[in-house]
JSON list of C-alpha atoms in Angstrom, two decimals:
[
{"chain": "P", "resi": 239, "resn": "UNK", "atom": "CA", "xyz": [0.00, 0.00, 0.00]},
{"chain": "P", "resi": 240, "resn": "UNK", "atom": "CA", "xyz": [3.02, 2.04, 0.15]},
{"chain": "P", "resi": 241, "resn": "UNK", "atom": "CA", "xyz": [5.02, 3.09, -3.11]},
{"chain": "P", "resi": 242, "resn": "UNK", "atom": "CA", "xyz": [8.35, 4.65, -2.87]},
{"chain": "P", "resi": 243, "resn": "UNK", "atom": "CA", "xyz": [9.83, 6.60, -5.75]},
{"chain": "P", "resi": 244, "resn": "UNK", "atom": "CA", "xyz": [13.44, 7.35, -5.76]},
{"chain": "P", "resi": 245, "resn": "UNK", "atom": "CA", "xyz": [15.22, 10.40, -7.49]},
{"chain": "P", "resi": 246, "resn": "UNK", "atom": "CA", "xyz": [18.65, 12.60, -7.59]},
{"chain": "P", "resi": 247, "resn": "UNK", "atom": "CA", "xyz": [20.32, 9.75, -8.99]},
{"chain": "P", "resi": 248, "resn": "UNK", "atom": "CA", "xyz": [23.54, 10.70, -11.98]},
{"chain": "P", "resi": 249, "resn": "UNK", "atom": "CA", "xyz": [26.92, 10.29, -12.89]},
{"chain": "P", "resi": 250, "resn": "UNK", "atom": "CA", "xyz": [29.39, 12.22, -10.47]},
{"chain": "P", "resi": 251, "resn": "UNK", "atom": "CA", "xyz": [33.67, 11.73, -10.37]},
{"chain": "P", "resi": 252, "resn": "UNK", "atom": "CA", "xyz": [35.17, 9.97, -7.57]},
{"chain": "P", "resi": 253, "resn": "UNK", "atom": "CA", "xyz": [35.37, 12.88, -4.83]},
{"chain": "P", "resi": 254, "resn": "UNK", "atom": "CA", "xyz": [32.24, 14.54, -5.55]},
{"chain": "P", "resi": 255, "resn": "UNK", "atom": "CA", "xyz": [28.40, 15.10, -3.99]},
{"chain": "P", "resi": 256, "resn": "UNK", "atom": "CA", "xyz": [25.21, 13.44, -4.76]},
{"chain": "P", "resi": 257, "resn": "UNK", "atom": "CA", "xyz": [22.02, 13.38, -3.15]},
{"chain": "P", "resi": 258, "resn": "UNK", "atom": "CA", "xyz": [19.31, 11.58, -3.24]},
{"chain": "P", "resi": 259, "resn": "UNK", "atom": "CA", "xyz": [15.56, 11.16, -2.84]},
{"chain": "P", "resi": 260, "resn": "UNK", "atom": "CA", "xyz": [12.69, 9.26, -2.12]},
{"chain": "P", "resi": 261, "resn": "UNK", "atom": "CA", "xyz": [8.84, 10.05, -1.67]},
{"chain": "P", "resi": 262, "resn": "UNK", "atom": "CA", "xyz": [6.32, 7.91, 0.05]},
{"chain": "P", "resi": 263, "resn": "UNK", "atom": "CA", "xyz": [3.20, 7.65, -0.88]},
{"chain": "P", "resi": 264, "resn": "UNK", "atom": "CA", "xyz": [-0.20, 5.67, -0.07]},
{"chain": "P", "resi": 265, "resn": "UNK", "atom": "CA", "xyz": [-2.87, 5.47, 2.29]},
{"chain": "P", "resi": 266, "resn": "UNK", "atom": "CA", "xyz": [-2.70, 7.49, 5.37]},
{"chain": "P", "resi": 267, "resn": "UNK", "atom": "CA", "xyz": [-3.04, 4.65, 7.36]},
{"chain": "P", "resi": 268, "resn": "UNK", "atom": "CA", "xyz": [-0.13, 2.76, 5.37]},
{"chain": "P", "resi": 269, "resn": "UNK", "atom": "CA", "xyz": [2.06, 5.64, 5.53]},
{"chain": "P", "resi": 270, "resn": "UNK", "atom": "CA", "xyz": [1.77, 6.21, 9.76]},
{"chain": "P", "resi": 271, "resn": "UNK", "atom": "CA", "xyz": [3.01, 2.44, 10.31]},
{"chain": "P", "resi": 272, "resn": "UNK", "atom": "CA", "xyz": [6.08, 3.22, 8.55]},
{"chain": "P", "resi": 273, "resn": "UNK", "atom": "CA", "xyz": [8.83, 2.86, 11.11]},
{"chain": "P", "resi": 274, "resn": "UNK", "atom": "CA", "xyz": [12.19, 2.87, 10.04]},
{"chain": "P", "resi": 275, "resn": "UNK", "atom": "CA", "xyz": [13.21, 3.66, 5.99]},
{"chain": "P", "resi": 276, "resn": "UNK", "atom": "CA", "xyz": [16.85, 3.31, 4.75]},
{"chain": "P", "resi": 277, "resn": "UNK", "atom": "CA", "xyz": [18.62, 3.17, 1.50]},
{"chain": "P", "resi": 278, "resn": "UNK", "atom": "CA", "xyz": [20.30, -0.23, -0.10]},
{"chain": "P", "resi": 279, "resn": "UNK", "atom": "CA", "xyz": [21.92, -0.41, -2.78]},
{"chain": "P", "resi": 280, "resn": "UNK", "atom": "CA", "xyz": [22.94, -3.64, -4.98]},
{"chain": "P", "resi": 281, "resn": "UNK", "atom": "CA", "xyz": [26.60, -3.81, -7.79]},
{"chain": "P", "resi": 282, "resn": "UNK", "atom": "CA", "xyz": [26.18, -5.81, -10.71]},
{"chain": "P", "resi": 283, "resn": "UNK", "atom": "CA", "xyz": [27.68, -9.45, -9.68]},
{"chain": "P", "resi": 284, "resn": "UNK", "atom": "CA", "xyz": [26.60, -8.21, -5.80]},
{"chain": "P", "resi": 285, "resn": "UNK", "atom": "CA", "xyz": [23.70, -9.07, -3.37]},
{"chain": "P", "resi": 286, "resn": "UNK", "atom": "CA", "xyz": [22.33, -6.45, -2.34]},
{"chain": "P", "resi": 287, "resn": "UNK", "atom": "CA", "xyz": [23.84, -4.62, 1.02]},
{"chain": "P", "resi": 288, "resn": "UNK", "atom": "CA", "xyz": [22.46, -2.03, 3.22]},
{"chain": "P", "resi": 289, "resn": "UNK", "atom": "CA", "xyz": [23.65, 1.50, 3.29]},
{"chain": "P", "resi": 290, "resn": "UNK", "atom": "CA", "xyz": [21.79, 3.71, 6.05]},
{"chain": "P", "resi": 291, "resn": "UNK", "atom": "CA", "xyz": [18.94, 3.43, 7.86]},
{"chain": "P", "resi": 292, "resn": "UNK", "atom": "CA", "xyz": [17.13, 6.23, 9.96]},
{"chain": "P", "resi": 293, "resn": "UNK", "atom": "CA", "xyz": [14.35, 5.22, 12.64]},
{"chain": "P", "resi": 294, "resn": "UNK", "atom": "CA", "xyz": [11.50, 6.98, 14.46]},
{"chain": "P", "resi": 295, "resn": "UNK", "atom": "CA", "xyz": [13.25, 9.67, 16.33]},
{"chain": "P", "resi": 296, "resn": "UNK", "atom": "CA", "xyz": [16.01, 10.33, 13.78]},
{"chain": "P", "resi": 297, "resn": "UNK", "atom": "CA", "xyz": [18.55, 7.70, 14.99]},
{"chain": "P", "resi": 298, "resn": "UNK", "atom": "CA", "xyz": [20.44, 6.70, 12.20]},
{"chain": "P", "resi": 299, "resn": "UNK", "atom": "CA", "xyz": [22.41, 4.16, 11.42]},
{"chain": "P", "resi": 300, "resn": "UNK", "atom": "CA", "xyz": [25.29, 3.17, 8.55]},
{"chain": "P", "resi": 301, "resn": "UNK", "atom": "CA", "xyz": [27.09, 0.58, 6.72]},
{"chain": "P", "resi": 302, "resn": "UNK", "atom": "CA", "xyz": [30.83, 0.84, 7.69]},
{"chain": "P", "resi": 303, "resn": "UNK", "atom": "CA", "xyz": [31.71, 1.29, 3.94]},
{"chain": "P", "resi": 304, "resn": "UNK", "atom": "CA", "xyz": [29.84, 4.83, 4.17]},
{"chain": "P", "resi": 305, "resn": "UNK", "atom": "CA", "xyz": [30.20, 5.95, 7.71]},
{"chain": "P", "resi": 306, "resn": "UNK", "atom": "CA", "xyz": [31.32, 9.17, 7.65]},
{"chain": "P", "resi": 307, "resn": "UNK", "atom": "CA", "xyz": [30.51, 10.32, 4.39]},
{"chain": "P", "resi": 308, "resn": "UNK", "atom": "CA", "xyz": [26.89, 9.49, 3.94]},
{"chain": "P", "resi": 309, "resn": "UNK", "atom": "CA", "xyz": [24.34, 11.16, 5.66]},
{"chain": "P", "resi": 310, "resn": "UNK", "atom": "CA", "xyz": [20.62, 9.90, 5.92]},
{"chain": "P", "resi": 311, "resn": "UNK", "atom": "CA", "xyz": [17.90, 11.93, 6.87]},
{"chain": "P", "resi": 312, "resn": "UNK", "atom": "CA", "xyz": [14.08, 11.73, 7.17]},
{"chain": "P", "resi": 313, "resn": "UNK", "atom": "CA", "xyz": [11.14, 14.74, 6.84]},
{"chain": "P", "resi": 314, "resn": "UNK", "atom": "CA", "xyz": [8.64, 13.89, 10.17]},
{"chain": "P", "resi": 315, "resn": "UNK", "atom": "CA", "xyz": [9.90, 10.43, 10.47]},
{"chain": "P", "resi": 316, "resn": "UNK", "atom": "CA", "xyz": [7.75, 9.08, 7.23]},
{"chain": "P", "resi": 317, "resn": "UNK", "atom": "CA", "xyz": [6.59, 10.25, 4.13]},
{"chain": "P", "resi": 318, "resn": "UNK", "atom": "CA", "xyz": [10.48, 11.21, 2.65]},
{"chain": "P", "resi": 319, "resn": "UNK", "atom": "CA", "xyz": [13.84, 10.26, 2.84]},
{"chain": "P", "resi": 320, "resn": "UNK", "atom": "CA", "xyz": [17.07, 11.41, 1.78]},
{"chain": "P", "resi": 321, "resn": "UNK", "atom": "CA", "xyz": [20.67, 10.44, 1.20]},
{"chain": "P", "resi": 322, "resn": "UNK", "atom": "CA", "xyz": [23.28, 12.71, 0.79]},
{"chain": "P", "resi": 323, "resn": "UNK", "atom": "CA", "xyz": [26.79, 10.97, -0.52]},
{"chain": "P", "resi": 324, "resn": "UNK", "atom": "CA", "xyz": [29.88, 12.94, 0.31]},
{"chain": "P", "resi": 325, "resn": "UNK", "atom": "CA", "xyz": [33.38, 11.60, -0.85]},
{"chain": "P", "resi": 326, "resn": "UNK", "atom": "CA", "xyz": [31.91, 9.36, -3.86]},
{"chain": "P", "resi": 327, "resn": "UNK", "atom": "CA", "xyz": [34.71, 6.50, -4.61]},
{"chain": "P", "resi": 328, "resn": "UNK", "atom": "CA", "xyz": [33.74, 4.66, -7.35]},
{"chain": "P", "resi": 329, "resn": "UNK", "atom": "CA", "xyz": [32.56, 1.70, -5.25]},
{"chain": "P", "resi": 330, "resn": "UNK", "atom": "CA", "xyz": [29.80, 3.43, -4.17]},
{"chain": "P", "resi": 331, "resn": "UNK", "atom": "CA", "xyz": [28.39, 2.98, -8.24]},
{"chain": "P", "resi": 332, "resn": "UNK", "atom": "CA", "xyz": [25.13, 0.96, -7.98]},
{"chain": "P", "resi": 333, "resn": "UNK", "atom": "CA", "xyz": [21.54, 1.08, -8.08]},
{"chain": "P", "resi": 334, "resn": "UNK", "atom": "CA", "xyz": [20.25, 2.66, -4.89]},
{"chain": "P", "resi": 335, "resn": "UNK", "atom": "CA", "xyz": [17.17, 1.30, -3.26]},
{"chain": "P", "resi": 336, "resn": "UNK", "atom": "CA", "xyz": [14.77, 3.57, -0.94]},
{"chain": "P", "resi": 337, "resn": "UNK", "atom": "CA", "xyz": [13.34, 1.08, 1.50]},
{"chain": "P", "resi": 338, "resn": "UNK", "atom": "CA", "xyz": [10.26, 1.23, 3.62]},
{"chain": "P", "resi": 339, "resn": "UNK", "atom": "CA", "xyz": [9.73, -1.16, 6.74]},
{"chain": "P", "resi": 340, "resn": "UNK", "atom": "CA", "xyz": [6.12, -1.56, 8.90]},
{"chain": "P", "resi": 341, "resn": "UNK", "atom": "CA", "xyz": [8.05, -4.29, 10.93]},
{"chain": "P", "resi": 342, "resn": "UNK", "atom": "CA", "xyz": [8.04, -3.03, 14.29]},
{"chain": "P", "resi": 343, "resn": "UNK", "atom": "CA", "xyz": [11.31, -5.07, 15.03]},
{"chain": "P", "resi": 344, "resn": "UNK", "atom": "CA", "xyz": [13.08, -2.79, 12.82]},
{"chain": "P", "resi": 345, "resn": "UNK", "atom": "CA", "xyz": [13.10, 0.07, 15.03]},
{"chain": "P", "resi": 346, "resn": "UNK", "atom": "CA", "xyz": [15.73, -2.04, 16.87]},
{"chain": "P", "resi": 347, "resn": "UNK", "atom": "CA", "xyz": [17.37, -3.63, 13.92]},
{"chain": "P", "resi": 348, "resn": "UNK", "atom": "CA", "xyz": [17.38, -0.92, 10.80]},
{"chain": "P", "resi": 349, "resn": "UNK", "atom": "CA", "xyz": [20.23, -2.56, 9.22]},
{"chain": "P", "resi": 350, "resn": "UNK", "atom": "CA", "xyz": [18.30, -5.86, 8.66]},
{"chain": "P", "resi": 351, "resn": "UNK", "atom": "CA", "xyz": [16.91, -6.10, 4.91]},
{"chain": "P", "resi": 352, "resn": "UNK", "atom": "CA", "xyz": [14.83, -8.51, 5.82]},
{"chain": "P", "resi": 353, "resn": "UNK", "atom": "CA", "xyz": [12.52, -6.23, 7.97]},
{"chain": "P", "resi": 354, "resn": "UNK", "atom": "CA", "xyz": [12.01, -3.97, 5.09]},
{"chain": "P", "resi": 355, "resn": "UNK", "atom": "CA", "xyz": [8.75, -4.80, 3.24]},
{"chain": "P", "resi": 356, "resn": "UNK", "atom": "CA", "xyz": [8.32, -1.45, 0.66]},
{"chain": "P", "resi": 357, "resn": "UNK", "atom": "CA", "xyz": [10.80, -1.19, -1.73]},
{"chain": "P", "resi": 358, "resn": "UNK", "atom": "CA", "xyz": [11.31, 1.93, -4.28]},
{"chain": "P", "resi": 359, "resn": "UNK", "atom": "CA", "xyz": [12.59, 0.95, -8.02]},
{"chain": "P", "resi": 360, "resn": "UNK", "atom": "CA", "xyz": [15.90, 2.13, -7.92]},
{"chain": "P", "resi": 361, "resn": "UNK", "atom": "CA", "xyz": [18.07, 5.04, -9.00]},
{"chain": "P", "resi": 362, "resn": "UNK", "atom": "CA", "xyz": [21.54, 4.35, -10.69]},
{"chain": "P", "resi": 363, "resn": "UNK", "atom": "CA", "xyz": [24.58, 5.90, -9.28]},
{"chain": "P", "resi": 364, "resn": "UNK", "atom": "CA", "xyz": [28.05, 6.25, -11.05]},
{"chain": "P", "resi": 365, "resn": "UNK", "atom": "CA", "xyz": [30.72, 6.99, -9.89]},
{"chain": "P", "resi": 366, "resn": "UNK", "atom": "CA", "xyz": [33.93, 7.28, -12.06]},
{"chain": "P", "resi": 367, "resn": "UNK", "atom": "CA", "xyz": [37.67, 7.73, -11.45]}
]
């Protein structure tokens, strides 16, 4: 009941800034029970892996690979999320997943991908060197 459409995805050299957006949308009902949202992102050849993950409060949470230079944020808890990608190496290429989760267990364990039950399309993001 719950679509998520991601956005700000490009082509950006190794060093630079990129941002990135998702929108919830759905019933009002659907879109309260949200609890935590987070961005994944999945490499050609690669299972998908989780990147950050904000829950109800703000808390957020990060893969080591982008600690420090990703920064995830959320409007009113629900309803939009954001990822803003400092430092770009050209690891970080992928498609990048905005995920939704109404699993009340995921308040206490954001990073698990299992616990996320809305799922966005994807937006591609280069990186080059």
């Amino acid at each position: 009941q719950v679509q998520l459409v991601e956005s700000g995805g490009g082509s950006v050299q190794a060093g630079g800034s990129l941002s990135l957006s998702c929108a919830a949308s759905g019933s009002t009902y659907s879109l309260y029970y949200i609890y935590s949202m987070g961005w994944f992102r999945q490499s050609p050849g690669k299972e998908r892996e989780i990147v950050a993950a904000v829950v109800p409060g703000g808390t957020a949470s990060y893969a080591d690979s982008v600690k420090g230079r990703f920064t995830i944020s959320r409007d009113n808890d629900r309803n939009t999320l954001s990822l803003r990608m400092n430092s770009l190496k050209p690891e970080d290429t992928a498609i990048y997943y905005c995920a939704a989760s109404s699993a009340v267990l995921s308040v206490r364990s954001p990073l698990s991908s299992g616990l996320y039950n809305y799922w966005g399309q994807g937006t591609q993001v280069t990186v080059s060197s």
